[in-house]
Coordinates of C-alpha atoms in Angstrom, one line a residue:
X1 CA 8.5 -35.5 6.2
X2 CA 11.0 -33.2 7.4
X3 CA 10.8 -29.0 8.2
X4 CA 9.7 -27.3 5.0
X5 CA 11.7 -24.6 2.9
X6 CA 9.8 -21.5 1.7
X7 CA 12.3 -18.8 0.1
X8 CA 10.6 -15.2 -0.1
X9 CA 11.3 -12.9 -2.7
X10 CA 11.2 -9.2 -1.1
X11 CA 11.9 -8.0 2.1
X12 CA 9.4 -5.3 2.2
X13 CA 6.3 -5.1 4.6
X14 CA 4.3 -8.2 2.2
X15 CA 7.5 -10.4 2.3
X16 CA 8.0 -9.6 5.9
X17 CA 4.2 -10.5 6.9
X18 CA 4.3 -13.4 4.9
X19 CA 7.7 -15.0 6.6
X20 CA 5.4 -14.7 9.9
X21 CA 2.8 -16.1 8.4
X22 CA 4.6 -19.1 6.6
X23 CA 6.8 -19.7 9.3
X24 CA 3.6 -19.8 12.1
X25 CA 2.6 -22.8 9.8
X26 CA 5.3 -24.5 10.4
X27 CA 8.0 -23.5 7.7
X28 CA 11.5 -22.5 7.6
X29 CA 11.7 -19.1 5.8
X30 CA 14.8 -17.6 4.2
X31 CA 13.6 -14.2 2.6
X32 CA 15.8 -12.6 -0.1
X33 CA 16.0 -8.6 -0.4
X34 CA 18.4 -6.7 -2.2
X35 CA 18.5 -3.8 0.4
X36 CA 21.6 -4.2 2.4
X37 CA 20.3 -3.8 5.6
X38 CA 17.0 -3.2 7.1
X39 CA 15.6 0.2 7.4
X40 CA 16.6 2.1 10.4
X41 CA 14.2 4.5 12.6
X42 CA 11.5 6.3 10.5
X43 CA 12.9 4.1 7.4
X44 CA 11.6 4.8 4.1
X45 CA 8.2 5.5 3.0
X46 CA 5.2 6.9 4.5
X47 CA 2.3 6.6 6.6
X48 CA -0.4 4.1 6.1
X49 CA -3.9 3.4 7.3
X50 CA -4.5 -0.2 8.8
X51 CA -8.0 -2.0 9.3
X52 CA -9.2 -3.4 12.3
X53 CA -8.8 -7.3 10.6
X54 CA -5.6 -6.2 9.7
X55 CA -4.5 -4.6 13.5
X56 CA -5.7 -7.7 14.9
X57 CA -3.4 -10.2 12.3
X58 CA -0.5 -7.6 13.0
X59 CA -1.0 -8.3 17.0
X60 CA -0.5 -12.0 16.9
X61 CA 3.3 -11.2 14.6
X62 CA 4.2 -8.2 16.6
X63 CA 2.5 -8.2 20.6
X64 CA 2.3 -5.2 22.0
X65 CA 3.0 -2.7 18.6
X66 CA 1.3 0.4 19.5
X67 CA 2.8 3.1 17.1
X68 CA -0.6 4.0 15.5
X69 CA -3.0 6.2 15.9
X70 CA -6.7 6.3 15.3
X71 CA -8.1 7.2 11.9
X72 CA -11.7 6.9 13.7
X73 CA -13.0 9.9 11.3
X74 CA -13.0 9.9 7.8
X75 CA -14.0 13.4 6.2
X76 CA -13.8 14.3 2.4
X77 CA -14.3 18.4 2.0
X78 CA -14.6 20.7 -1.0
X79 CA -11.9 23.3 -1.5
X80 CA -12.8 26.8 -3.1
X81 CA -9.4 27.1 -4.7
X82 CA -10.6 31.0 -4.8
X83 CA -12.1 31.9 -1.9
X84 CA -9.8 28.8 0.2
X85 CA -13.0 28.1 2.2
X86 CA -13.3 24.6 3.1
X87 CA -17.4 22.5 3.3
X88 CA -17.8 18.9 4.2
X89 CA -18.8 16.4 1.2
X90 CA -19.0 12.9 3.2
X91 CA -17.9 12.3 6.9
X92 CA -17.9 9.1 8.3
X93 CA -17.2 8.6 12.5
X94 CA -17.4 5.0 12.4
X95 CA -13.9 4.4 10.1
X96 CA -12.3 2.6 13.0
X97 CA -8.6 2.6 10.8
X98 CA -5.0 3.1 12.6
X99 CA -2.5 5.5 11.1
X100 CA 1.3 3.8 10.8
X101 CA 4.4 5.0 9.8
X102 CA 5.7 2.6 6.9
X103 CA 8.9 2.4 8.7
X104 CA 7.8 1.9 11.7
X105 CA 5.6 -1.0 10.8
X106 CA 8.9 -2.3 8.6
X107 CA 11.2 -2.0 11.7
X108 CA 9.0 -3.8 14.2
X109 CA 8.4 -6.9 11.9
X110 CA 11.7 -7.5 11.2
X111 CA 12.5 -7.1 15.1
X112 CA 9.9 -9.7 15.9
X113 CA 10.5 -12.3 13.3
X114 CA 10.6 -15.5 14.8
X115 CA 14.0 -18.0 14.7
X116 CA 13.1 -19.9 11.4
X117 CA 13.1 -17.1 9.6
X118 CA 16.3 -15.8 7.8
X119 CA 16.9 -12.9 6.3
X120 CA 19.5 -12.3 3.7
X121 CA 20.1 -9.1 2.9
X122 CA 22.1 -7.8 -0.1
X123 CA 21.1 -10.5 -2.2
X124 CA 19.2 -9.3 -5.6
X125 CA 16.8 -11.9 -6.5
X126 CA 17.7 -13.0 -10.3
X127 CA 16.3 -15.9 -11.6
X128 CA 14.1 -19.1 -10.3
X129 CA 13.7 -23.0 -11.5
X130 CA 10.6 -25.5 -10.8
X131 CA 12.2 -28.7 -10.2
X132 CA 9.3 -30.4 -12.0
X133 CA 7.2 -33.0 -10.8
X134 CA 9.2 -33.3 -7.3
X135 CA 7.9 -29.9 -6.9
X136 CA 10.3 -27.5 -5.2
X137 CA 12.1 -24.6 -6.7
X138 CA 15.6 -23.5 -6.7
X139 CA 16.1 -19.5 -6.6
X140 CA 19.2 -17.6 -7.6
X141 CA 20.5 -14.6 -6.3
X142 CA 23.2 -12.5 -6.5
X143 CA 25.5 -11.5 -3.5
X144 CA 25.6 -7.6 -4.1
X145 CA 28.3 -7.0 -1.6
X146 CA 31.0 -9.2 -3.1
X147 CA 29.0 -10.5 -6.8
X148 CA 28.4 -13.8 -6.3
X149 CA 25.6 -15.7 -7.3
X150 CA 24.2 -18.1 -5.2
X151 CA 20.4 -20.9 -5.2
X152 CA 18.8 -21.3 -2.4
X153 CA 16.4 -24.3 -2.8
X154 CA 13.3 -24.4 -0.7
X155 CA 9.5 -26.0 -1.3
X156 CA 7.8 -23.1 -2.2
X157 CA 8.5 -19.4 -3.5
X158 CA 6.9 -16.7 -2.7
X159 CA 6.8 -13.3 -4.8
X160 CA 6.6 -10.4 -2.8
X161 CA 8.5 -8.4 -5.0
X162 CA 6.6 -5.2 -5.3
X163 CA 3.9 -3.9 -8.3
X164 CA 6.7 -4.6 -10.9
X165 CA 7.4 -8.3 -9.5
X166 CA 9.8 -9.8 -12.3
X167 CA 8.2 -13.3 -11.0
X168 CA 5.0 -12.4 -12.4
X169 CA 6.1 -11.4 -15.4
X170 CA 7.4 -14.4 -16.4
X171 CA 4.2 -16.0 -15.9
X172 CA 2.1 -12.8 -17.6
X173 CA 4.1 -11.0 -19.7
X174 CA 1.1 -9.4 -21.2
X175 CA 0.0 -7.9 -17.4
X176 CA 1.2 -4.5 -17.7
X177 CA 1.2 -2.0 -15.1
X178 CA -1.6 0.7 -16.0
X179 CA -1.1 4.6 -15.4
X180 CA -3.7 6.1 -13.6
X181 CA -3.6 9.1 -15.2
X182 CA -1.9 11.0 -12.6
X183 CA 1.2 11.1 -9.7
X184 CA 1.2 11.9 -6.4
X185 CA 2.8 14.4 -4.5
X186 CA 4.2 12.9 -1.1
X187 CA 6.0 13.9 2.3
X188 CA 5.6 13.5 5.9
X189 CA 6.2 16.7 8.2
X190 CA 8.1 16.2 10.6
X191 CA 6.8 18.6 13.8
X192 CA 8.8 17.4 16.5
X193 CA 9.8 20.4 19.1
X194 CA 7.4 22.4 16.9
X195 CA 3.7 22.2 18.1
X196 CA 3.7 25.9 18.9
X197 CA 5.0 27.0 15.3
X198 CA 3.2 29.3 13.4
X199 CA 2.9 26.1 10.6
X200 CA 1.0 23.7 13.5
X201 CA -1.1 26.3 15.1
X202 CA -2.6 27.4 11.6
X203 CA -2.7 23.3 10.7
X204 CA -4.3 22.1 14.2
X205 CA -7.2 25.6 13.2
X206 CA -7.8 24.2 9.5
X207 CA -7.9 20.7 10.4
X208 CA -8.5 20.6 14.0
X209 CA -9.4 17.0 14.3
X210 CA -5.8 15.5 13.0
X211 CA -4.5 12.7 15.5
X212 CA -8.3 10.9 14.9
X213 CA -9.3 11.8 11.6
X214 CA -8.1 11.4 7.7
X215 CA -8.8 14.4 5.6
X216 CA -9.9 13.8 2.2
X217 CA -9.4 17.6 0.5
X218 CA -11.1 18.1 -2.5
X219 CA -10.4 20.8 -5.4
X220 CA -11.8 20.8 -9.2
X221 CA -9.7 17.9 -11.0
X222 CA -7.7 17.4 -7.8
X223 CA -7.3 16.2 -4.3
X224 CA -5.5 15.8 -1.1
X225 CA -4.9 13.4 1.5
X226 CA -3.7 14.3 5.5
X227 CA -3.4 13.0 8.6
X228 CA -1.3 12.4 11.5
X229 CA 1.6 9.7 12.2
X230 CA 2.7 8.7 15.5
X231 CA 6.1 10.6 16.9
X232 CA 5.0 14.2 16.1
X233 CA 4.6 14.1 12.3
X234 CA 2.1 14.7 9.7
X235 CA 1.6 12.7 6.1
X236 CA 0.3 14.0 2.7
X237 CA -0.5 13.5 -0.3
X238 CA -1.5 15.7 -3.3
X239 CA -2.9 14.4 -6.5
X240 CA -2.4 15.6 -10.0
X241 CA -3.7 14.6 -13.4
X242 CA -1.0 14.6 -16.2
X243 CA 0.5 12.5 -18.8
X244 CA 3.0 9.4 -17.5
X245 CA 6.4 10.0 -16.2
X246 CA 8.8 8.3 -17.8
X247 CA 11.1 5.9 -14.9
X248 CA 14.2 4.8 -15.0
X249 CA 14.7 1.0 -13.2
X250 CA 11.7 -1.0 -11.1
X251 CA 10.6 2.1 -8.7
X252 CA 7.1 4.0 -9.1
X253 CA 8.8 6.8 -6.9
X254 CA 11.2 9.6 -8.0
X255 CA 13.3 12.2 -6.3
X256 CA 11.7 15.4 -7.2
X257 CA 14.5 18.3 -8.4
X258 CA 14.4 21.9 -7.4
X259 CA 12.3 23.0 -10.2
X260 CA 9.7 20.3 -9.5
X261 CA 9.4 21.3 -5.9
X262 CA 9.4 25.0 -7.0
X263 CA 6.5 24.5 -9.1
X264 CA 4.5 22.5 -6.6
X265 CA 5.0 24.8 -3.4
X266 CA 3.4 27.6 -6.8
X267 CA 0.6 25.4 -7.2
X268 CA 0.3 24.8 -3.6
X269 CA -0.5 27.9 -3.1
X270 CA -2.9 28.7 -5.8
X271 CA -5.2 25.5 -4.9
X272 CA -5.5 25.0 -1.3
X273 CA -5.5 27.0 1.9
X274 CA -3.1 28.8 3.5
X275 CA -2.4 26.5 6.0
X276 CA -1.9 23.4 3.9
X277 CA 0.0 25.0 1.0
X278 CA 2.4 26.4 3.5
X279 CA 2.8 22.9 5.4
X280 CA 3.7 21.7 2.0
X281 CA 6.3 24.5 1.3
X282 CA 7.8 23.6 4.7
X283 CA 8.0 19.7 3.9
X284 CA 11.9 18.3 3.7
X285 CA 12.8 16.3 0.9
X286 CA 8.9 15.8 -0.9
X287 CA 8.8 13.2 -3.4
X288 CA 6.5 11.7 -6.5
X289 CA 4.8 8.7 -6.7
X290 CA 3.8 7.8 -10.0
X291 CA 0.1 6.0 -9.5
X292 CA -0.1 2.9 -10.8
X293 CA -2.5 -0.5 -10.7
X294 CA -3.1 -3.7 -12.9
X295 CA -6.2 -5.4 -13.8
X296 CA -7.0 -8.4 -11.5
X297 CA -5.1 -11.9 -12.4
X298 CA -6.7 -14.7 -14.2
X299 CA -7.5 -17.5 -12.4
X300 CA -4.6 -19.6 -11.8
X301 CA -4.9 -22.4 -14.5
X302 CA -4.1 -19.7 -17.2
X303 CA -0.7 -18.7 -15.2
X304 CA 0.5 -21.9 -13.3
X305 CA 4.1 -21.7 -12.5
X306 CA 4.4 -25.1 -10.9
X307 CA 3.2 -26.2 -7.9
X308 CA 5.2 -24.4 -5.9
X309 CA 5.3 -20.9 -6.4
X310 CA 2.8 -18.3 -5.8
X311 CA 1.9 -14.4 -5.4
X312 CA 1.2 -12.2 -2.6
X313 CA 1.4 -8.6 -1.8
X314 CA 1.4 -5.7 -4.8
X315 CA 3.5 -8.2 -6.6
X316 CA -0.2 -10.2 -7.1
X317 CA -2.6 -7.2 -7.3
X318 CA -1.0 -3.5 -7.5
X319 CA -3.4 -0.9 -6.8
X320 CA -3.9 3.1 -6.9
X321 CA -3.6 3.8 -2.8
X322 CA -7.4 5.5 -2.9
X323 CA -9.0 2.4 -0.9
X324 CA -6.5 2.5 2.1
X325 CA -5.6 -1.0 0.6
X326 CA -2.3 -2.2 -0.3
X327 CA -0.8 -2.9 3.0
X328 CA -3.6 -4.3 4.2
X329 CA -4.4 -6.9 1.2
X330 CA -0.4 -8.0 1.7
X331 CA -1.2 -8.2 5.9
X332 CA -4.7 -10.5 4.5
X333 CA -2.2 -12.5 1.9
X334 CA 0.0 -13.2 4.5
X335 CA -2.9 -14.6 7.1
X336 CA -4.4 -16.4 4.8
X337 CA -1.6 -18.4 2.8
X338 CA -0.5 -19.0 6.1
X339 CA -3.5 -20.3 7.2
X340 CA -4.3 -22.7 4.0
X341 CA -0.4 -23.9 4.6
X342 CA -1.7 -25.4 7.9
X343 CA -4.7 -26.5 6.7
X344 CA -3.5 -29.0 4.1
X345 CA 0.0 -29.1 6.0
X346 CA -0.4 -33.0 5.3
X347 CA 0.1 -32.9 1.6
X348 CA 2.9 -33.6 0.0
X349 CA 3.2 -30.9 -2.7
X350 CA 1.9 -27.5 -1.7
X351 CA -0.6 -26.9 -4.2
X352 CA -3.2 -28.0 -2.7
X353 CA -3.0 -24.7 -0.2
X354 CA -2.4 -22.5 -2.9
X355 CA -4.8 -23.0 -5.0
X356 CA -7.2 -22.7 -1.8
X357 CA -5.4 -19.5 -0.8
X358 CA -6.0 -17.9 -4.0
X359 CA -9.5 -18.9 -4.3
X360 CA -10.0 -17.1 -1.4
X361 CA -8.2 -14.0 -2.0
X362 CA -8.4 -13.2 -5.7
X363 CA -12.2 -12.3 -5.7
X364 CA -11.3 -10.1 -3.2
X365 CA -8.7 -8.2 -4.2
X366 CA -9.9 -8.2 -7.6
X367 CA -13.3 -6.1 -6.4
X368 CA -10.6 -3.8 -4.2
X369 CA -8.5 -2.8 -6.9
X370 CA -11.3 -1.9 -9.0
X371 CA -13.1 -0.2 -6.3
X372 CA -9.9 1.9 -5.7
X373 CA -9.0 3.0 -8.9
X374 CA -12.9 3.9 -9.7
X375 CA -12.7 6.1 -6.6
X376 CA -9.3 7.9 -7.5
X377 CA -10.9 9.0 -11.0
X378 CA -13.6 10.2 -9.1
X379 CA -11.6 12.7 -6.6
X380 CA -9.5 13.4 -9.6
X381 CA -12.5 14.7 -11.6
X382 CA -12.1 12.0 -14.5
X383 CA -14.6 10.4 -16.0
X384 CA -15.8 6.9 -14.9
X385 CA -18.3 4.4 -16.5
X386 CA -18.7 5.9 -19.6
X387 CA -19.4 9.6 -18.3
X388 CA -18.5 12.4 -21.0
X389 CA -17.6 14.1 -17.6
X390 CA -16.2 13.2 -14.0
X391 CA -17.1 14.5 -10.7
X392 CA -17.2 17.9 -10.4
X393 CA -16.5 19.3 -6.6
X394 CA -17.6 22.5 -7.5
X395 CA -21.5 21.7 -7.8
X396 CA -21.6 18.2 -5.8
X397 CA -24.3 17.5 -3.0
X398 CA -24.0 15.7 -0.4
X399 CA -26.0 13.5 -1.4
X400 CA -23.8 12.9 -4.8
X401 CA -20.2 12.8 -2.1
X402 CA -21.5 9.8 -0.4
X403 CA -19.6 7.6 -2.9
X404 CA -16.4 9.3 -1.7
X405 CA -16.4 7.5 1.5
X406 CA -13.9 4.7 2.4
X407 CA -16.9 2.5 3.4
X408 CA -17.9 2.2 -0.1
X409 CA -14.7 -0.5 -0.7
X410 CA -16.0 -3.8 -1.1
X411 CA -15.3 -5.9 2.2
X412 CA -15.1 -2.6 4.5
X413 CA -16.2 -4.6 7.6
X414 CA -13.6 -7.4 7.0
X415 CA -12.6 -10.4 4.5
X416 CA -12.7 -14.0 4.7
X417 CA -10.0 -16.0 6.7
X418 CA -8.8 -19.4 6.8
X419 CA -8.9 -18.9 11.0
X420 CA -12.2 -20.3 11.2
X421 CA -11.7 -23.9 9.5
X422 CA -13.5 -22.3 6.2
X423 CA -13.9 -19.2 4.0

């Protein structure tokens, strides 16, 4: 049996972990991404909190990354959007997470992608075959740069193409994104040659454990999200309930125009403290990110798609970002699809290690998603199970908060691998 073919759809963090993963079972890998080149420095995006499980998977692609810092505290506090006084809800010292910056994390996997990986960049994924009972697939792409079309033919495909993954479609046309109810207000502050501004000393006062903690700040029907990034710079988040956005192409972000940003730097002001509204006035180039998840998939029988193809990432389980999640459940795809590759690495189809991988993994990231998007309509004051009203900050206990911690996600302390012969 010669060197097996696996063509990845999406270059992103999931397709990137998974061409480690695929290709540390022994697998050639060519990945297909439309962007023409990978991202350069601080790249796109924005931070991101990583796991322990998912630190130590991330250690075995990439030795001796250490752009993170500790997310050892996890602290949810009320916000009296009147008086601007802050009291702790829920505070948690044993979180034991890492803060990243997306690009970062994008750059250093790319750099340390081993030699039978290939990465074609510029080529928009189109359009895939089975080639029946052989197995195998044939994928077609188009050449952006000069618009040609070309097939790569490999063994197995994997769709790592993002929450609005054209691949599952196909299979699930019915599987629709579903709204959360509300978009997200995102930017990273850069603070570099600026530690002794008036903007850091009032931050470093209101939240004077950044650089080990993640604050969770609540307001009525509302809530926020900071904490620092390696190289000097802080990331945020800021919730709001409202009706659906409407989007133009396959992106859940948009640029935000001068009359959005006007009105949230207004808003800023009127719900949260000095310090914070003023470090999101100060923000460059804020953006939205419409918040969106799916309901869990079926079990494979009811989707199928060959033998041969399968899905990993936010293309196989978008989520709302409330649970710390999504990059960690495409880090946990990748380990364990590699893993079940090795493990039945004698057969001659592989189906056998997919159907193995996603027995493994869609119980799991079936509870997550849940869990997360119950816990956003929490801190967002909407009402959950039923309730003719949602969580109210104003009048909660402690007692009531302890629900708002991050431990509450099913499989906090870690989910099953492949690594150990089992699951």
């Amino acid at each position: 049996m010669g060197k097996r073919v696996a063509v990845v759809v999406g270059g992103s963090v999931a397709g990137l972990a998974c061409a480690h993963a695929v290709a540390g079972a022994g697998w050639d890998v060519v990945v297909l991404e439309k962007a023409a080149a990978p991202a350069a420095g601080g790249g796109t995006g924005a931070g991101l909190g990583l796991d322990a499980q998912s630190m130590e998977t991330l250690a075995r692609w990439i030795p001796g990354w250490e752009a993170t810092l500790p997310l050892a505290v996890d602290l949810n506090r009320a916000t009296d959007s009147v008086t601007k006084a802050a009291r702790t809800l829920a505070r948690d010292d044993g979180f034991n997470f890492r803060a990243a910056h997306w690009g970062d994390l994008h750059r250093r996997l790319h750099e340390a992608l081993p030699p039978a990986v290939t990465v074609l960049w510029g080529h928009q994924f189109l359009s895939f075959e089975a080639l029946g009972d052989a197995g195998g697939v044939v994928a077609t792409a188009r050449v952006l740069r000069t618009g040609e079309t070309v097939d790569v033919t490999g063994d197995l495909l994997v769709a790592a193409d993002g929450s609005t993954s054209s691949i599952r479609r196909r299979f699930l046309p019915d599987l629709k994104l579903r709204y959360s109810g509300y978009c997200a207000w995102r930017g990273v502050f850069d603070f570099a040659g600026k530690e002794s501004s008036d903007t850091m000393i009032g931050i470093r006062r209101a939240y004077p454990e950044l650089g080990n903690c993640i604050y969770f700040d609540l307001a009525y029907k509302t809530h926020a999200v900071l904490y620092e990034l390696p190289g000097s710079r802080l990331n945020w988040l800021w919730y709001n309930n409202g009706p659906e956005p409407e989007l133009t192409g396959s992106s859940v972000t948009m640029e935000a125009t001068g009359a959005m940003v006007a009105r949230m730097r207004d808003e800023a002001e009127r719900v949260w403290c000095p310090e914070l509204a003023r470090l999101v006035r100060e923000t460059a180039a804020p953006f939205v990110n419409v918040i969106y998840d799916a309901d869990p998939l079926p079990p494979r029988p009811s989707w199928a798609g060959g033998r041969a193809v399968v899905l990993a990432g936010d293309a196989a389980h978008p989520t709302t970002p409330h649970g710390l999640r999504s990059t960690n459940m495409s880090v946990m795809d990748a380990r364990a699809l590699g893993r079940c590759l090795v493990r039945w690495g004698s057969e001659p189809t592989p189906a056998r290690a997919l159907a193995e991988y996603e027995a493994v993994r869609l119980p799991v990231v079936a509870a997550q998603v849940l869990h997360a998007r119950r816990l956003g309509r929490i801190k967002q004051g909407l009402p959950v199970d039923g309730e003719a009203e949602g969580f109210d900050v104003r009048t909660a206990t402690a007692e009531g908060a302890l629900e708002l911690r991050q431990r509450t996600m099913p499989f906090f302390g870690g989910v099953p691998t492949a690594d150990d012969g089992g699951f």
